[in-house]
Amino acid sequence: MKLNLDCCRDILLTIEAQTERMDMQLYDFLKLLPQYSELEIEYCLEKLYEADYIHLTCEPFSNSSSELIIISIEDLTFQGHEFLENIRSKNVWDKTKNICGNIGSFSLDVIKTVATDIITNLISQHLNI
């Protein structure tokens, strides 16, 4: 399955926007992000968890399966907060996606690197360095 990066970003923004420390369920994301399918959201949650960007509770689908069932989504990790800060700005996000599209690489590590470089360049321009 293809990773929907806009969905990943929106999930991170949604988790961060929660004003109370309470676990979220998959159906919460389905209500809050109706532009994405359940499969897209679930897949992005799994990949964000694997990248250590979110804390979630999951359990095996069955004793013999490596497939997981997501029980609850708890919070962003420190790495998740840092990644989100790099892609928060719509301007930076759009530039990042454009550059990644031109080079043909959309891994989360590449996205983080490109976004960081864009921000560094914006800071340099702002400071006239």
PDB file of C-alpha atoms in Angstrom, residues 11-129:
ATOM      1  CA  ILE A  11      -2.871  12.599  11.820  1.00  0.00           C
ATOM      2  CA  LEU A  12       0.086  14.191  13.622  1.00  0.00           C
ATOM      3  CA  LEU A  13      -1.656  17.582  13.657  1.00  0.00           C
ATOM      4  CA  THR A  14      -4.852  15.955  14.965  1.00  0.00           C
ATOM      5  CA  ILE A  15      -3.069  14.145  17.787  1.00  0.00           C
ATOM      6  CA  GLU A  16      -1.235  17.313  18.777  1.00  0.00           C
ATOM      7  CA  ALA A  17      -4.464  19.345  18.753  1.00  0.00           C
ATOM      8  CA  GLN A  18      -6.049  17.241  21.495  1.00  0.00           C
ATOM      9  CA  THR A  19      -6.411  19.482  24.527  1.00  0.00           C
ATOM     10  CA  GLU A  20      -6.813  16.674  27.035  1.00  0.00           C
ATOM     11  CA  ARG A  21      -4.535  13.713  27.570  1.00  0.00           C
ATOM     12  CA  MET A  22      -6.852  10.994  26.481  1.00  0.00           C
ATOM     13  CA  ASP A  23      -6.408   8.075  24.168  1.00  0.00           C
ATOM     14  CA  MET A  24      -7.941   8.318  20.723  1.00  0.00           C
ATOM     15  CA  GLN A  25      -9.463   5.467  18.795  1.00  0.00           C
ATOM     16  CA  LEU A  26      -9.394   4.770  15.079  1.00  0.00           C
ATOM     17  CA  TYR A  27     -13.021   5.902  14.763  1.00  0.00           C
ATOM     18  CA  ASP A  28     -12.031   9.318  16.205  1.00  0.00           C
ATOM     19  CA  PHE A  29      -9.715   9.828  13.244  1.00  0.00           C
ATOM     20  CA  LEU A  30     -12.405   8.662  10.824  1.00  0.00           C
ATOM     21  CA  LYS A  31     -14.689  11.407  12.163  1.00  0.00           C
ATOM     22  CA  LEU A  32     -11.999  14.096  12.344  1.00  0.00           C
ATOM     23  CA  LEU A  33     -10.376  13.287   8.994  1.00  0.00           C
ATOM     24  CA  PRO A  34     -13.265  12.238   6.715  1.00  0.00           C
ATOM     25  CA  GLN A  35     -11.219  12.958   3.580  1.00  0.00           C
ATOM     26  CA  TYR A  36      -9.235   9.754   4.196  1.00  0.00           C
ATOM     27  CA  SER A  37     -10.370   6.140   4.115  1.00  0.00           C
ATOM     28  CA  GLU A  38     -10.160   3.870   7.140  1.00  0.00           C
ATOM     29  CA  LEU A  39      -7.444   1.877   5.399  1.00  0.00           C
ATOM     30  CA  GLU A  40      -5.349   5.014   4.715  1.00  0.00           C
ATOM     31  CA  ILE A  41      -5.633   6.181   8.329  1.00  0.00           C
ATOM     32  CA  GLU A  42      -4.874   2.776   9.789  1.00  0.00           C
ATOM     33  CA  TYR A  43      -1.863   2.297   7.508  1.00  0.00           C
ATOM     34  CA  CYS A  44      -0.485   5.764   8.336  1.00  0.00           C
ATOM     35  CA  LEU A  45      -0.946   5.119  12.060  1.00  0.00           C
ATOM     36  CA  GLU A  46       1.010   1.877  11.735  1.00  0.00           C
ATOM     37  CA  LYS A  47       3.839   3.557   9.825  1.00  0.00           C
ATOM     38  CA  LEU A  48       3.986   6.546  12.188  1.00  0.00           C
ATOM     39  CA  TYR A  49       4.221   4.052  15.058  1.00  0.00           C
ATOM     40  CA  GLU A  50       6.985   2.102  13.296  1.00  0.00           C
ATOM     41  CA  ALA A  51       8.868   5.389  12.740  1.00  0.00           C
ATOM     42  CA  ASP A  52       8.556   6.129  16.488  1.00  0.00           C
ATOM     43  CA  TYR A  53       6.497   9.282  15.861  1.00  0.00           C
ATOM     44  CA  ILE A  54       3.453   8.211  17.902  1.00  0.00           C
ATOM     45  CA  HIS A  55       2.660   6.140  20.972  1.00  0.00           C
ATOM     46  CA  LEU A  56      -0.094   3.625  20.473  1.00  0.00           C
ATOM     47  CA  THR A  57      -1.372   0.451  22.024  1.00  0.00           C
ATOM     48  CA  CYS A  58      -1.868  -2.526  19.762  1.00  0.00           C
ATOM     49  CA  GLU A  59      -2.196  -6.267  19.999  1.00  0.00           C
ATOM     50  CA  PRO A  60      -1.732  -9.153  17.573  1.00  0.00           C
ATOM     51  CA  PHE A  61      -4.703  -9.924  15.332  1.00  0.00           C
ATOM     52  CA  SER A  62      -4.338 -13.594  16.278  1.00  0.00           C
ATOM     53  CA  ASN A  63      -1.752 -15.804  17.928  1.00  0.00           C
ATOM     54  CA  SER A  64      -0.229 -16.777  14.597  1.00  0.00           C
ATOM     55  CA  SER A  65      -0.427 -13.391  12.887  1.00  0.00           C
ATOM     56  CA  SER A  66       2.123 -10.612  12.637  1.00  0.00           C
ATOM     57  CA  GLU A  67      -0.763  -8.267  11.803  1.00  0.00           C
ATOM     58  CA  LEU A  68      -1.680  -5.838  14.595  1.00  0.00           C
ATOM     59  CA  ILE A  69      -4.961  -4.378  15.764  1.00  0.00           C
ATOM     60  CA  ILE A  70      -4.675  -0.767  16.911  1.00  0.00           C
ATOM     61  CA  ILE A  71      -6.368  -0.378  20.281  1.00  0.00           C
ATOM     62  CA  SER A  72      -5.659   3.273  21.079  1.00  0.00           C
ATOM     63  CA  ILE A  73      -3.512   6.185  19.946  1.00  0.00           C
ATOM     64  CA  GLU A  74      -1.969   7.920  22.938  1.00  0.00           C
ATOM     65  CA  ASP A  75       0.313  10.803  21.980  1.00  0.00           C
ATOM     66  CA  LEU A  76       3.189  12.033  19.849  1.00  0.00           C
ATOM     67  CA  THR A  77       6.695  10.958  20.771  1.00  0.00           C
ATOM     68  CA  PHE A  78       9.467  13.526  21.065  1.00  0.00           C
ATOM     69  CA  GLN A  79      10.580  12.539  17.549  1.00  0.00           C
ATOM     70  CA  GLY A  80       6.989  12.964  16.379  1.00  0.00           C
ATOM     71  CA  HIS A  81       6.861  16.489  17.796  1.00  0.00           C
ATOM     72  CA  GLU A  82      10.152  17.360  16.093  1.00  0.00           C
ATOM     73  CA  PHE A  83       9.025  15.911  12.755  1.00  0.00           C
ATOM     74  CA  LEU A  84       5.725  17.794  12.966  1.00  0.00           C
ATOM     75  CA  GLU A  85       7.510  21.066  13.721  1.00  0.00           C
ATOM     76  CA  ASN A  86       9.512  20.596  10.516  1.00  0.00           C
ATOM     77  CA  ILE A  87       6.414  20.047   8.363  1.00  0.00           C
ATOM     78  CA  ARG A  88       3.843  22.187  10.215  1.00  0.00           C
ATOM     79  CA  SER A  89       3.974  25.210   7.900  1.00  0.00           C
ATOM     80  CA  LYS A  90       1.817  24.696   4.795  1.00  0.00           C
ATOM     81  CA  ASN A  91       4.449  26.589   2.803  1.00  0.00           C
ATOM     82  CA  VAL A  92       7.272  24.320   3.993  1.00  0.00           C
ATOM     83  CA  TRP A  93       5.082  21.232   3.542  1.00  0.00           C
ATOM     84  CA  ASP A  94       4.189  22.121  -0.047  1.00  0.00           C
ATOM     85  CA  LYS A  95       7.823  22.874  -0.920  1.00  0.00           C
ATOM     86  CA  THR A  96       8.924  19.632   0.724  1.00  0.00           C
ATOM     87  CA  LYS A  97       6.420  17.553  -1.247  1.00  0.00           C
ATOM     88  CA  ASN A  98       7.420  19.317  -4.465  1.00  0.00           C
ATOM     89  CA  ILE A  99      11.142  18.640  -3.949  1.00  0.00           C
ATOM     90  CA  CYS A 100      10.529  15.039  -2.895  1.00  0.00           C
ATOM     91  CA  GLY A 101       8.326  14.561  -5.944  1.00  0.00           C
ATOM     92  CA  ASN A 102      11.055  15.886  -8.213  1.00  0.00           C
ATOM     93  CA  ILE A 103      13.659  13.529  -6.769  1.00  0.00           C
ATOM     94  CA  GLY A 104      11.209  10.635  -6.490  1.00  0.00           C
ATOM     95  CA  SER A 105      11.705   9.850  -2.809  1.00  0.00           C
ATOM     96  CA  PHE A 106       9.004  10.123  -0.177  1.00  0.00           C
ATOM     97  CA  SER A 107      10.452   8.251   2.791  1.00  0.00           C
ATOM     98  CA  LEU A 108       9.798   9.860   6.168  1.00  0.00           C
ATOM     99  CA  ASP A 109      13.555  10.311   6.672  1.00  0.00           C
ATOM    100  CA  VAL A 110      13.944  12.094   3.333  1.00  0.00           C
ATOM    101  CA  ILE A 111      10.921  14.283   4.051  1.00  0.00           C
ATOM    102  CA  LYS A 112      12.381  15.259   7.418  1.00  0.00           C
ATOM    103  CA  THR A 113      15.754  16.104   5.834  1.00  0.00           C
ATOM    104  CA  VAL A 114      14.227  18.143   3.010  1.00  0.00           C
ATOM    105  CA  ALA A 115      11.897  20.034   5.370  1.00  0.00           C
ATOM    106  CA  THR A 116      14.804  20.790   7.718  1.00  0.00           C
ATOM    107  CA  ASP A 117      16.885  22.100   4.802  1.00  0.00           C
ATOM    108  CA  ILE A 118      14.007  24.292   3.604  1.00  0.00           C
ATOM    109  CA  ILE A 119      13.610  25.755   7.097  1.00  0.00           C
ATOM    110  CA  THR A 120      17.370  26.332   7.358  1.00  0.00           C
ATOM    111  CA  ASN A 121      17.311  28.183   4.022  1.00  0.00           C
ATOM    112  CA  LEU A 122      14.334  30.292   5.128  1.00  0.00           C
ATOM    113  CA  ILE A 123      16.156  31.222   8.339  1.00  0.00           C
ATOM    114  CA  SER A 124      19.290  32.137   6.371  1.00  0.00           C
ATOM    115  CA  GLN A 125      17.243  34.333   4.021  1.00  0.00           C
ATOM    116  CA  HIS A 126      15.509  35.986   6.961  1.00  0.00           C
ATOM    117  CA  LEU A 127      18.832  36.727   8.656  1.00  0.00           C
ATOM    118  CA  ASN A 128      20.483  37.728   5.366  1.00  0.00           C
ATOM    119  CA  ILE A 129      23.224  35.139   5.867  1.00  0.00           C
TER     120      ILE A 129
END
